[in-house]
PDB file of N, CA, C and O in Angstrom:
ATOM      1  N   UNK A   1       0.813  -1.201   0.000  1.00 63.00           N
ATOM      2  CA  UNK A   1       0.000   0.000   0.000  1.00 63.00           C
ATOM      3  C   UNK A   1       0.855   1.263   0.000  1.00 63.00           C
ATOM      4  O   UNK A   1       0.568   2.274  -0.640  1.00 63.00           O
ATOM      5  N   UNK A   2       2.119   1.092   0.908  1.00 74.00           N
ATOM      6  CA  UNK A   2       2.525   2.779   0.846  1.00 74.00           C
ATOM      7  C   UNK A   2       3.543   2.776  -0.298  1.00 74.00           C
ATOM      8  O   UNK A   2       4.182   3.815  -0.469  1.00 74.00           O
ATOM      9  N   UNK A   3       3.796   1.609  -1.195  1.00 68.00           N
ATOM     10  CA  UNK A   3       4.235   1.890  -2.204  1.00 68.00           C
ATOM     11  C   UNK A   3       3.165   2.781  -3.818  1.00 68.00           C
ATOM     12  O   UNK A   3       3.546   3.215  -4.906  1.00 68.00           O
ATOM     13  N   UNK A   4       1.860   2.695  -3.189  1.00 70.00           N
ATOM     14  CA  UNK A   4       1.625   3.788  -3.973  1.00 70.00           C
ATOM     15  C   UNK A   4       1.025   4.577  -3.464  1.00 70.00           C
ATOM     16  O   UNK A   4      -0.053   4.739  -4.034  1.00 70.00           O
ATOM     17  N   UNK A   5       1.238   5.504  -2.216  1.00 76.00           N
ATOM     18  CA  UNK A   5       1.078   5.903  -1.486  1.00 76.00           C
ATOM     19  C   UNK A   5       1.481   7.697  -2.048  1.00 76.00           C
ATOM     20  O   UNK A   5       0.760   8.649  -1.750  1.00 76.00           O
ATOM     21  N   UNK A   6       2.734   7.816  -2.868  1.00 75.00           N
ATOM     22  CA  UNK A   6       3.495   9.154  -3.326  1.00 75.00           C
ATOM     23  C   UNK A   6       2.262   9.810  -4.216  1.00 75.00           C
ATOM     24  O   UNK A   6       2.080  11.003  -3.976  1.00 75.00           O
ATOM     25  N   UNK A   7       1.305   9.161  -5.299  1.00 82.00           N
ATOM     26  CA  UNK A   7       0.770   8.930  -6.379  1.00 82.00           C
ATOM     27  C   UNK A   7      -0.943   9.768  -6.088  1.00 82.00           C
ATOM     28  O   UNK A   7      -1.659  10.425  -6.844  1.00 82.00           O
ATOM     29  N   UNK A   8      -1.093   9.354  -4.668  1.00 87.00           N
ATOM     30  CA  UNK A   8      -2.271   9.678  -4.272  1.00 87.00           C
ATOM     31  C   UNK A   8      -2.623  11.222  -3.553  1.00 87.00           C
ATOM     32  O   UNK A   8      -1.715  12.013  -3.298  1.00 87.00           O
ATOM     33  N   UNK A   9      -3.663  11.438  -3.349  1.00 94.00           N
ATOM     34  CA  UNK A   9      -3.956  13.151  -2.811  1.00 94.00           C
ATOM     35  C   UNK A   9      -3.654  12.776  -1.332  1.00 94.00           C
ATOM     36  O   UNK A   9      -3.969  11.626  -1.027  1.00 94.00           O
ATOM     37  N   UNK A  10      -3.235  13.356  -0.603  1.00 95.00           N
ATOM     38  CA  UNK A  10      -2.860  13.079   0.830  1.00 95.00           C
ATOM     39  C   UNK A  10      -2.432  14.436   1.544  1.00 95.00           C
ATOM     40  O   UNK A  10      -2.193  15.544   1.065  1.00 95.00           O
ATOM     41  N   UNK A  11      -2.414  13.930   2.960  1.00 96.00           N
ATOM     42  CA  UNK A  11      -1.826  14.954   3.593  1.00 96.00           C
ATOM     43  C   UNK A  11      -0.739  14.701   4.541  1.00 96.00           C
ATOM     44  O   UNK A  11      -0.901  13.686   5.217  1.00 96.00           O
ATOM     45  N   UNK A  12       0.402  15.417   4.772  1.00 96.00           N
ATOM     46  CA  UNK A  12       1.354  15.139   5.588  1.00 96.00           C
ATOM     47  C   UNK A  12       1.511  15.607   7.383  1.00 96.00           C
ATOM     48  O   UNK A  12       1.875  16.759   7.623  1.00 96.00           O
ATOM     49  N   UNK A  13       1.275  14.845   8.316  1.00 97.00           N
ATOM     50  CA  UNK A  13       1.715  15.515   9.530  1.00 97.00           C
ATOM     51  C   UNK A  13       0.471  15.522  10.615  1.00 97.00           C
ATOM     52  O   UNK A  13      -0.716  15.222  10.482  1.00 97.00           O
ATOM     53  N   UNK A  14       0.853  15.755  11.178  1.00 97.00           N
ATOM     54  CA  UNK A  14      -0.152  15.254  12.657  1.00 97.00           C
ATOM     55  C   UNK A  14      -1.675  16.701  12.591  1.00 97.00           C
ATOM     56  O   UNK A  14      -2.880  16.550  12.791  1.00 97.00           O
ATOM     57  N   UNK A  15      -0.984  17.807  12.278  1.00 97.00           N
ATOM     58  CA  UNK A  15      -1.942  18.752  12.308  1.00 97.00           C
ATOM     59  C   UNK A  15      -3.056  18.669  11.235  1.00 97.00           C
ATOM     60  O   UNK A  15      -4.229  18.472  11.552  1.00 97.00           O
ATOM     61  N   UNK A  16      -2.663  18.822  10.000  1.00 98.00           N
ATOM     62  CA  UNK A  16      -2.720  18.667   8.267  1.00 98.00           C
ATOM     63  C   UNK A  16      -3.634  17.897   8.033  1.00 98.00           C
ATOM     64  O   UNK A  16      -4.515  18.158   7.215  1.00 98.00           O
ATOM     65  N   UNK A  17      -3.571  16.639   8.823  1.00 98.00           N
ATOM     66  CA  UNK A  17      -3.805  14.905   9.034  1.00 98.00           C
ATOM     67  C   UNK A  17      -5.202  15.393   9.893  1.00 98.00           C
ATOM     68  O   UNK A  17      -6.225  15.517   9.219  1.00 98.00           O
ATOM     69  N   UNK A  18      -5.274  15.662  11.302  1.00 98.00           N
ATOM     70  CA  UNK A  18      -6.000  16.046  11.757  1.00 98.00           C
ATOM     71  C   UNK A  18      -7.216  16.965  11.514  1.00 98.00           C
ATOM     72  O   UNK A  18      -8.226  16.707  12.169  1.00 98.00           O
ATOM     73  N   UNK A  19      -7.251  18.150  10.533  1.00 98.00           N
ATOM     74  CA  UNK A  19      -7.675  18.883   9.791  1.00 98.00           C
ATOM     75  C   UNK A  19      -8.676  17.717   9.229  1.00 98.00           C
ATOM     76  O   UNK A  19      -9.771  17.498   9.746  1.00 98.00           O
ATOM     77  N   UNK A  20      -8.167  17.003   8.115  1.00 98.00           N
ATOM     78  CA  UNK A  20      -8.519  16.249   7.312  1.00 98.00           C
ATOM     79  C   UNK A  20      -9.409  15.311   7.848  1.00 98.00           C
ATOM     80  O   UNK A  20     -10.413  14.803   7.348  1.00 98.00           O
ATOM     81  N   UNK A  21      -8.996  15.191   8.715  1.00 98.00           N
ATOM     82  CA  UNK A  21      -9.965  14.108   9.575  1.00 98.00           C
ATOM     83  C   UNK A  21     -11.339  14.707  10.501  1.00 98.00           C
ATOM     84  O   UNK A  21     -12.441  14.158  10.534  1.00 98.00           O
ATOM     85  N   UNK A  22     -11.039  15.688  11.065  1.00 97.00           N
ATOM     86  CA  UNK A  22     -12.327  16.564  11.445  1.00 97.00           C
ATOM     87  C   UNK A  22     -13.214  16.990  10.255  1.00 97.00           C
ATOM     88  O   UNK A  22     -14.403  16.675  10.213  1.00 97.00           O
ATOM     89  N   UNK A  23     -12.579  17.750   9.236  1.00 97.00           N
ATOM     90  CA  UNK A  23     -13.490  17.624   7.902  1.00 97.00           C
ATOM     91  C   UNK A  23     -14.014  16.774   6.859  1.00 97.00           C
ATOM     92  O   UNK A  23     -14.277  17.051   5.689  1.00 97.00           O
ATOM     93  N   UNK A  24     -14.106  15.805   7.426  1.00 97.00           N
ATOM     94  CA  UNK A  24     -14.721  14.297   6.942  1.00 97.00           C
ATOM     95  C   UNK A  24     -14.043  14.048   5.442  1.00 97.00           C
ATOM     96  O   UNK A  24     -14.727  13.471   4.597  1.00 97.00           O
ATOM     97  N   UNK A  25     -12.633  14.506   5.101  1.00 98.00           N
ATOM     98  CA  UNK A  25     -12.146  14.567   4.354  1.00 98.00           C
ATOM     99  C   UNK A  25     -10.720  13.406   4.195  1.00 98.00           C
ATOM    100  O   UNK A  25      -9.785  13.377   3.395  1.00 98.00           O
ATOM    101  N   UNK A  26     -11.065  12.602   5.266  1.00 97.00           N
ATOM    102  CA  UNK A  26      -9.830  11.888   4.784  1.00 97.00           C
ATOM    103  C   UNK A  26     -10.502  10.137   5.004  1.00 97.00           C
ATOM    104  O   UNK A  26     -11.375   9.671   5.737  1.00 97.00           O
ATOM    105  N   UNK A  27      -9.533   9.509   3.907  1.00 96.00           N
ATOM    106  CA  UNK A  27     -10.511   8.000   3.597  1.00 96.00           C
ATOM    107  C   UNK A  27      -9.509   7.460   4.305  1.00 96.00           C
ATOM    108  O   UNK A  27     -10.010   6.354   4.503  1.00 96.00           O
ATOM    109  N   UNK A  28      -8.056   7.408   5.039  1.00 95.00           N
ATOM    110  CA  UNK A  28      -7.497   6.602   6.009  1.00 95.00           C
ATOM    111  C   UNK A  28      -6.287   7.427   6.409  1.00 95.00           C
ATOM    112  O   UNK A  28      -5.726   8.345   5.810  1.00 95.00           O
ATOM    113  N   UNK A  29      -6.042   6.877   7.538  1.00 97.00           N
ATOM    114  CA  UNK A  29      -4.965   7.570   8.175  1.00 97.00           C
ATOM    115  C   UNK A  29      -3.710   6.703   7.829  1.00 97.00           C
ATOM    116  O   UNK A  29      -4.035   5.612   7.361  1.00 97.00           O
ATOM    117  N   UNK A  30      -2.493   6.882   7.926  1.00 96.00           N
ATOM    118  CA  UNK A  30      -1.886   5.987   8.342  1.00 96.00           C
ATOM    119  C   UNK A  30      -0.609   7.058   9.075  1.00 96.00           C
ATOM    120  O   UNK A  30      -0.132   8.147   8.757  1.00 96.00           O
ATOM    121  N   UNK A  31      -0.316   5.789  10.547  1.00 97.00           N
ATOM    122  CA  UNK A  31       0.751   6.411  11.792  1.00 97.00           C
ATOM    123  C   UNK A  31       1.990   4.838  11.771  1.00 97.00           C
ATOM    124  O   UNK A  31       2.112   3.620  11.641  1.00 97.00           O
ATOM    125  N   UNK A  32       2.509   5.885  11.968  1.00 97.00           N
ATOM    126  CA  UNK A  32       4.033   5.591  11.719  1.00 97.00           C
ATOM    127  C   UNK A  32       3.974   4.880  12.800  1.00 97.00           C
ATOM    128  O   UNK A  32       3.168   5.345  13.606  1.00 97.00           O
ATOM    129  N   UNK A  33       5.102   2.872  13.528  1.00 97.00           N
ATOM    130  CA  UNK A  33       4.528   2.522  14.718  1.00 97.00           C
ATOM    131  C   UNK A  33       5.425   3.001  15.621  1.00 97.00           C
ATOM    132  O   UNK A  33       5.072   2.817  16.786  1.00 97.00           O
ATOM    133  N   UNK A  34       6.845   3.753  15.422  1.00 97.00           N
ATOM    134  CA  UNK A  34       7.804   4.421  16.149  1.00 97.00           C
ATOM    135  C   UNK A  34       7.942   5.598  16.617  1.00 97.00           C
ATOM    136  O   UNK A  34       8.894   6.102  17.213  1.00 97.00           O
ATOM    137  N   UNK A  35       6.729   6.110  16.256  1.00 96.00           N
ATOM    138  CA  UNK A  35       6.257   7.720  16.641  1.00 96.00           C
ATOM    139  C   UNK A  35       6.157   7.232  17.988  1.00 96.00           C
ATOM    140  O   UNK A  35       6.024   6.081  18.404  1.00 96.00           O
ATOM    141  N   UNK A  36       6.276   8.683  18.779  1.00 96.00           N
ATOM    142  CA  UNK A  36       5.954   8.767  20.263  1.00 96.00           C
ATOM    143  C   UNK A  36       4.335   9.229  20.393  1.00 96.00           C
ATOM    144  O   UNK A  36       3.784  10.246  19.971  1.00 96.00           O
ATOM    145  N   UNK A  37       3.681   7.847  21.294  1.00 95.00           N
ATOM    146  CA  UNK A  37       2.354   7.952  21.145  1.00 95.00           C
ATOM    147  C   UNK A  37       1.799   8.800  21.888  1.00 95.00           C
ATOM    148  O   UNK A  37       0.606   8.661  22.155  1.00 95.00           O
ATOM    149  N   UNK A  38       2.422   9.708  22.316  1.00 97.00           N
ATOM    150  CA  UNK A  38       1.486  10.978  23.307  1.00 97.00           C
ATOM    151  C   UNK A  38       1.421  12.110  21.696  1.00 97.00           C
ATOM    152  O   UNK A  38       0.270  12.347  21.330  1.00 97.00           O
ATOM    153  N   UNK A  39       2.285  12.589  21.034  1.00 96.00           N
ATOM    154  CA  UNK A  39       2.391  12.407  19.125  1.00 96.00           C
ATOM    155  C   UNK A  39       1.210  12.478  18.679  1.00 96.00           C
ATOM    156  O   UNK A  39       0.727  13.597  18.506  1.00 96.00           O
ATOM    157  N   UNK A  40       0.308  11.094  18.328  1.00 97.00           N
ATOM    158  CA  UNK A  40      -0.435  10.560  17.755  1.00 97.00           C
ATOM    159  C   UNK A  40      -1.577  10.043  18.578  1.00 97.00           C
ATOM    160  O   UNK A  40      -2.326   9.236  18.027  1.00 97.00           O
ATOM    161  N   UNK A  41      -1.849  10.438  19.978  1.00 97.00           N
ATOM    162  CA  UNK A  41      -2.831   9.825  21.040  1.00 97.00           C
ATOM    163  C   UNK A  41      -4.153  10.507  20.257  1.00 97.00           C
ATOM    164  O   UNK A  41      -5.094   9.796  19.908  1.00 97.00           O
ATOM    165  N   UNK A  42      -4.136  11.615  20.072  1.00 97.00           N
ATOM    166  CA  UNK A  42      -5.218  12.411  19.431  1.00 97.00           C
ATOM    167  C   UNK A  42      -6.326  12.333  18.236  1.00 97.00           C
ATOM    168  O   UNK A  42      -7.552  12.358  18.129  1.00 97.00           O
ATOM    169  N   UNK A  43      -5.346  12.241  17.523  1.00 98.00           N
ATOM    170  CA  UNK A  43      -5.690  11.723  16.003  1.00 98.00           C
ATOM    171  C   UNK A  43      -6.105  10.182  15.901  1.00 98.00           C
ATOM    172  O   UNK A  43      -6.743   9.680  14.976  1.00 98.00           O
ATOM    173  N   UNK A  44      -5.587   9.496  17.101  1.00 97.00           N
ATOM    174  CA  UNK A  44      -5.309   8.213  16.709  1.00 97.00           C
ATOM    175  C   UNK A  44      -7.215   7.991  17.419  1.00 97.00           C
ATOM    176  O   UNK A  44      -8.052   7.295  16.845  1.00 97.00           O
ATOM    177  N   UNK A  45      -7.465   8.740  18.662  1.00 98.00           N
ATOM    178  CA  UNK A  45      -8.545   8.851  19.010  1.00 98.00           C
ATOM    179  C   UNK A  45      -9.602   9.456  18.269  1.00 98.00           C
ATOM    180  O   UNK A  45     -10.714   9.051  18.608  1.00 98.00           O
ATOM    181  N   UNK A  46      -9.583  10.404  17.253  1.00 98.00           N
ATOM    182  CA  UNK A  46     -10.336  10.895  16.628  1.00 98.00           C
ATOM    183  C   UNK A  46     -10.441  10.153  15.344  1.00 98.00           C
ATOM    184  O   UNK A  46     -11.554  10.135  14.820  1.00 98.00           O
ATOM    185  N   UNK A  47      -9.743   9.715  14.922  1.00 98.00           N
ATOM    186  CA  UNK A  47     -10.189   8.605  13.706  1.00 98.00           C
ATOM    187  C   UNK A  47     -11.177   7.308  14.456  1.00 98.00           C
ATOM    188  O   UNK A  47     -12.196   6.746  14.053  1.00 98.00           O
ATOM    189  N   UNK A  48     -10.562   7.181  15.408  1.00 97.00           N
ATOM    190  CA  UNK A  48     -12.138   5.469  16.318  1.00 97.00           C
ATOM    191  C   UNK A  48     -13.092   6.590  16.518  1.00 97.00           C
ATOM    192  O   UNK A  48     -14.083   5.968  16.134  1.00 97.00           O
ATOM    193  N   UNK A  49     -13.602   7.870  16.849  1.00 98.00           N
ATOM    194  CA  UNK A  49     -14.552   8.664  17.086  1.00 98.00           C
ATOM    195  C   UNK A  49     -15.302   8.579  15.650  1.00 98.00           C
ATOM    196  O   UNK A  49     -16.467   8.473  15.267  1.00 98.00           O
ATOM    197  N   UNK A  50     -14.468   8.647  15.266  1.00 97.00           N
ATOM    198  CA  UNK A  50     -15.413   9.523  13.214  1.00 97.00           C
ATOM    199  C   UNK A  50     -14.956   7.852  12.281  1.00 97.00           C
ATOM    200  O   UNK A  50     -14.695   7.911  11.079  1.00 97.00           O
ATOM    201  N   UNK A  51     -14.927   6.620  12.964  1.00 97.00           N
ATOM    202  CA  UNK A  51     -14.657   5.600  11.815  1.00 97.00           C
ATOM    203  C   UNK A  51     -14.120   5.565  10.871  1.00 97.00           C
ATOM    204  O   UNK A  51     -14.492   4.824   9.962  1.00 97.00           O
ATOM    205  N   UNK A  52     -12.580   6.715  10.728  1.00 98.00           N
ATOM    206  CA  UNK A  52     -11.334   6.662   9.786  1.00 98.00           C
ATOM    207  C   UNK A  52     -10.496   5.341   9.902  1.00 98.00           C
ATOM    208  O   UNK A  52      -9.783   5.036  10.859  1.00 98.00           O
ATOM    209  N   UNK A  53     -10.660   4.767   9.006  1.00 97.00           N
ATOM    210  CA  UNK A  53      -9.720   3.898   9.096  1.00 97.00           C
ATOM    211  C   UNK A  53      -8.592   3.738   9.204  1.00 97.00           C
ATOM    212  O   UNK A  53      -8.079   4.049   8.129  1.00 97.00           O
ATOM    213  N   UNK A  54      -7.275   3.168  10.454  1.00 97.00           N
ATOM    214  CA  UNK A  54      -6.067   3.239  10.507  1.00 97.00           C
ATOM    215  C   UNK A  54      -5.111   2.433   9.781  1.00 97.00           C
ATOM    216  O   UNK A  54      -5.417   1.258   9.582  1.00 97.00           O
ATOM    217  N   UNK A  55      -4.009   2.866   9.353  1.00 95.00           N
ATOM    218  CA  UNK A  55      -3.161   2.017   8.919  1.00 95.00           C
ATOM    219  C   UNK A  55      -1.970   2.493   9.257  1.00 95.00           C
ATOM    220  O   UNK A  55      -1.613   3.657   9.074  1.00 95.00           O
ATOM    221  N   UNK A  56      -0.995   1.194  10.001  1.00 95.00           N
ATOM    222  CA  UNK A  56       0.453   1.703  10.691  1.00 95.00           C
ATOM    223  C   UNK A  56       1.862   1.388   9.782  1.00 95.00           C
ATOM    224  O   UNK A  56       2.136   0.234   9.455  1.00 95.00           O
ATOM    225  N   UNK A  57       2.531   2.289   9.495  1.00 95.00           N
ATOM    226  CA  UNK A  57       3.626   2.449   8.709  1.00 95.00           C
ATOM    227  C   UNK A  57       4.578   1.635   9.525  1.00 95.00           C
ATOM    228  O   UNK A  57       4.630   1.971  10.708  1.00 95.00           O
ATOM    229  N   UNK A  58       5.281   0.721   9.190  1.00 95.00           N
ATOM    230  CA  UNK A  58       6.943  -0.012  10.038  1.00 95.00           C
ATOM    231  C   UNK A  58       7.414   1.084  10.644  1.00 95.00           C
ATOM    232  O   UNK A  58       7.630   0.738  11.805  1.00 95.00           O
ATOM    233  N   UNK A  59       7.912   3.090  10.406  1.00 96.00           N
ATOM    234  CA  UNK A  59       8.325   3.504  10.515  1.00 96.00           C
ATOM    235  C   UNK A  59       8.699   4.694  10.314  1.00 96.00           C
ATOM    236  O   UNK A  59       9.082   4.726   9.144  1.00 96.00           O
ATOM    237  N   UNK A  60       8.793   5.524  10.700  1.00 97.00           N
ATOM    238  CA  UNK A  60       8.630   7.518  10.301  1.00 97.00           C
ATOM    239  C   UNK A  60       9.592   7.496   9.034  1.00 97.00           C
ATOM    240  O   UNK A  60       9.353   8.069   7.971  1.00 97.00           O
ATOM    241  N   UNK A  61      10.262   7.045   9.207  1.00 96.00           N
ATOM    242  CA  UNK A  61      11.712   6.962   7.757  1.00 96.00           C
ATOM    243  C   UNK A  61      10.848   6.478   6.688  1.00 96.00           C
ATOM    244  O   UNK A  61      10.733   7.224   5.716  1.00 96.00           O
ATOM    245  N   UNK A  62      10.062   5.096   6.682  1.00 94.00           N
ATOM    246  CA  UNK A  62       9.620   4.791   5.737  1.00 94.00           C
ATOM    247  C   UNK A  62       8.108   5.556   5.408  1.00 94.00           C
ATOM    248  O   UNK A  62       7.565   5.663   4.308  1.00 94.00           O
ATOM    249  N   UNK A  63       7.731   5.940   6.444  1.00 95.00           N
ATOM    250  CA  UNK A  63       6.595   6.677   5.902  1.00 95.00           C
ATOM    251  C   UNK A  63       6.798   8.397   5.313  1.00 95.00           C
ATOM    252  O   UNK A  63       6.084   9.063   4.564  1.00 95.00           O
ATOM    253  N   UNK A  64       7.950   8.695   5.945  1.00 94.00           N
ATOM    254  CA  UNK A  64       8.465   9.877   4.886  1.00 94.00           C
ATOM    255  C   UNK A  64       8.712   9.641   3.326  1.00 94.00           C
ATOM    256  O   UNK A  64       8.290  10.256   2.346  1.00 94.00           O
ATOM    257  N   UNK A  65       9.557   8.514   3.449  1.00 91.00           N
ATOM    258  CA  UNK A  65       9.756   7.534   1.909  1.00 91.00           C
ATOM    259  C   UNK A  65       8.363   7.815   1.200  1.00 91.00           C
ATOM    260  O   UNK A  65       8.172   8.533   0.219  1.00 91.00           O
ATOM    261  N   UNK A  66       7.494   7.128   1.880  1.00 91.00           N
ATOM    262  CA  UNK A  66       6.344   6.778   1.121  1.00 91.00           C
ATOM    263  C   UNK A  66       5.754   7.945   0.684  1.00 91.00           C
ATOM    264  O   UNK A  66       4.946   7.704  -0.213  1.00 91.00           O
ATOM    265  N   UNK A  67       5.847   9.254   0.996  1.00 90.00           N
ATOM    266  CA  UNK A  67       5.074  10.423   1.109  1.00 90.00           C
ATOM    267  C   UNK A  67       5.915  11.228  -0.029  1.00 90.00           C
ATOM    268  O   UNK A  67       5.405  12.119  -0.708  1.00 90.00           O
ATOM    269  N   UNK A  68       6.778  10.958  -0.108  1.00 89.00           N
ATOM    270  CA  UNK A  68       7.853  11.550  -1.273  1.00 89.00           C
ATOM    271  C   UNK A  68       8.870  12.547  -0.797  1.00 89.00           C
ATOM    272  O   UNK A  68       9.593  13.263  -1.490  1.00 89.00           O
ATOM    273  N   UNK A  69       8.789  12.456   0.632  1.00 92.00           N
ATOM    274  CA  UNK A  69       9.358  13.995   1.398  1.00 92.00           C
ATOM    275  C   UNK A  69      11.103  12.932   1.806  1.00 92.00           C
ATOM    276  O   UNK A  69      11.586  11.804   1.708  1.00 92.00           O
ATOM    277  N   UNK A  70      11.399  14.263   2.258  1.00 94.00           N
ATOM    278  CA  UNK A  70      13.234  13.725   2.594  1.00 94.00           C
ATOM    279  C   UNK A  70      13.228  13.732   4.025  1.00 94.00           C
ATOM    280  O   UNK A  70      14.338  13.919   4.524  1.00 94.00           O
ATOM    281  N   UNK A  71      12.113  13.551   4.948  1.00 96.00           N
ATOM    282  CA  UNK A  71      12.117  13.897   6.425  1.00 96.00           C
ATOM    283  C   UNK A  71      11.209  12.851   6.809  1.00 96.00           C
ATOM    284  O   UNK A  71      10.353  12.493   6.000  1.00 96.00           O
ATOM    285  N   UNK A  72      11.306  12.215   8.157  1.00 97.00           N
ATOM    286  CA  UNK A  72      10.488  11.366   8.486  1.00 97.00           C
ATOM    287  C   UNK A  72       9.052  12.094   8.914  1.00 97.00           C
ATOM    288  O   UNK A  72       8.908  13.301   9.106  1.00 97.00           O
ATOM    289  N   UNK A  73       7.921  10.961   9.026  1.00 97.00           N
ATOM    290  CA  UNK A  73       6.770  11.562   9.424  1.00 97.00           C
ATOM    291  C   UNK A  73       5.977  10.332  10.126  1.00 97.00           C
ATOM    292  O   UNK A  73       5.769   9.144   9.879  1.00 97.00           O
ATOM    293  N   UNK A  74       5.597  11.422  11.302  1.00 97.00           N
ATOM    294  CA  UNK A  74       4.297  10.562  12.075  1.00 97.00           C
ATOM    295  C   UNK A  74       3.311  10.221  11.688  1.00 97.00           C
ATOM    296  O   UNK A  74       3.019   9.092  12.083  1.00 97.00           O
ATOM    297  N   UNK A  75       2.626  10.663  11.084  1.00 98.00           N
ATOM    298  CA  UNK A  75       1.419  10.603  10.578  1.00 98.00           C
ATOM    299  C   UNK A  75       1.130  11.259   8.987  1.00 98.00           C
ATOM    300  O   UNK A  75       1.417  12.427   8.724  1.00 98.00           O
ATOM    301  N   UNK A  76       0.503  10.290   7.956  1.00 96.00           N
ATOM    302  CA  UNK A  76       0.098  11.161   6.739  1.00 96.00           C
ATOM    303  C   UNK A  76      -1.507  10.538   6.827  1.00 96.00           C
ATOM    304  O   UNK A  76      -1.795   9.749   7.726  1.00 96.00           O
ATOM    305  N   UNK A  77      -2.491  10.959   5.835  1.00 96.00           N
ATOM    306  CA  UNK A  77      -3.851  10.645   5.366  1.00 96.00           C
ATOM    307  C   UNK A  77      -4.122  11.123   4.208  1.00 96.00           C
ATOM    308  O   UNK A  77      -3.995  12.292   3.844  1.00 96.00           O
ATOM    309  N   UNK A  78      -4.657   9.852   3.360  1.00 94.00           N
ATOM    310  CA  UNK A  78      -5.044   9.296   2.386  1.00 94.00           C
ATOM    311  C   UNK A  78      -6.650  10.637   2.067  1.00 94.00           C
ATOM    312  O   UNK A  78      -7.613  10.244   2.726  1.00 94.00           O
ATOM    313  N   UNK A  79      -6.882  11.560   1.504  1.00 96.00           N
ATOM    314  CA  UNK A  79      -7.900  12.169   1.379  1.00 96.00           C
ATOM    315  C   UNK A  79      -8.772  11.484   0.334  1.00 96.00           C
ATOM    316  O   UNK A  79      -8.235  10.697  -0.446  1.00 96.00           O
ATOM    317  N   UNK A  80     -10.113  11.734   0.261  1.00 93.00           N
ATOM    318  CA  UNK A  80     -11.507  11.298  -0.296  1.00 93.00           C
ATOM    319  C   UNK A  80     -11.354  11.653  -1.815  1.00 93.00           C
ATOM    320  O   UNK A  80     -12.283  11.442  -2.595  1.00 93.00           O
TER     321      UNK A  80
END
């Protein structure tokens, strides 16, 4: 999946991500599993609130990879 992950409309980052997810605008999350979960406690709660579906990256390195960026990331989402 996060190999075509670069290709798709998305958003990068815990805030961005969050946004997206309060505006019924995002079709899945996915969190990195090496993030620090006080990080991602939020989002991770507001996607089981609003039935976003989660999906966990091996890793911030690889989920930066996947996103096309040169920096790791906690959190990106897949938009509608």
């Amino acid at each position: 999946m996060l190999e075509d992950f670069k290709h798709c409309k998305k958003t990068v980052g815990v805030k961005q991500s969050t946004k997206a997810v309060e505006n019924g605008a995002a079709a899945r999350v996915i969190v990195a599993k090496d993030c620090e979960q006080r990080v991602v406690r939020g989002i991770i709660e507001l996607c089981e609130k609003t039935s976003v579906p989660i999906t966990y990256a091996d890793s911030m390195k690889q989920l930066g990879k996947a996103c096309g960026i040169e920096v790791e990331a906690a959190v990106a989402c897949i938009l509608k």
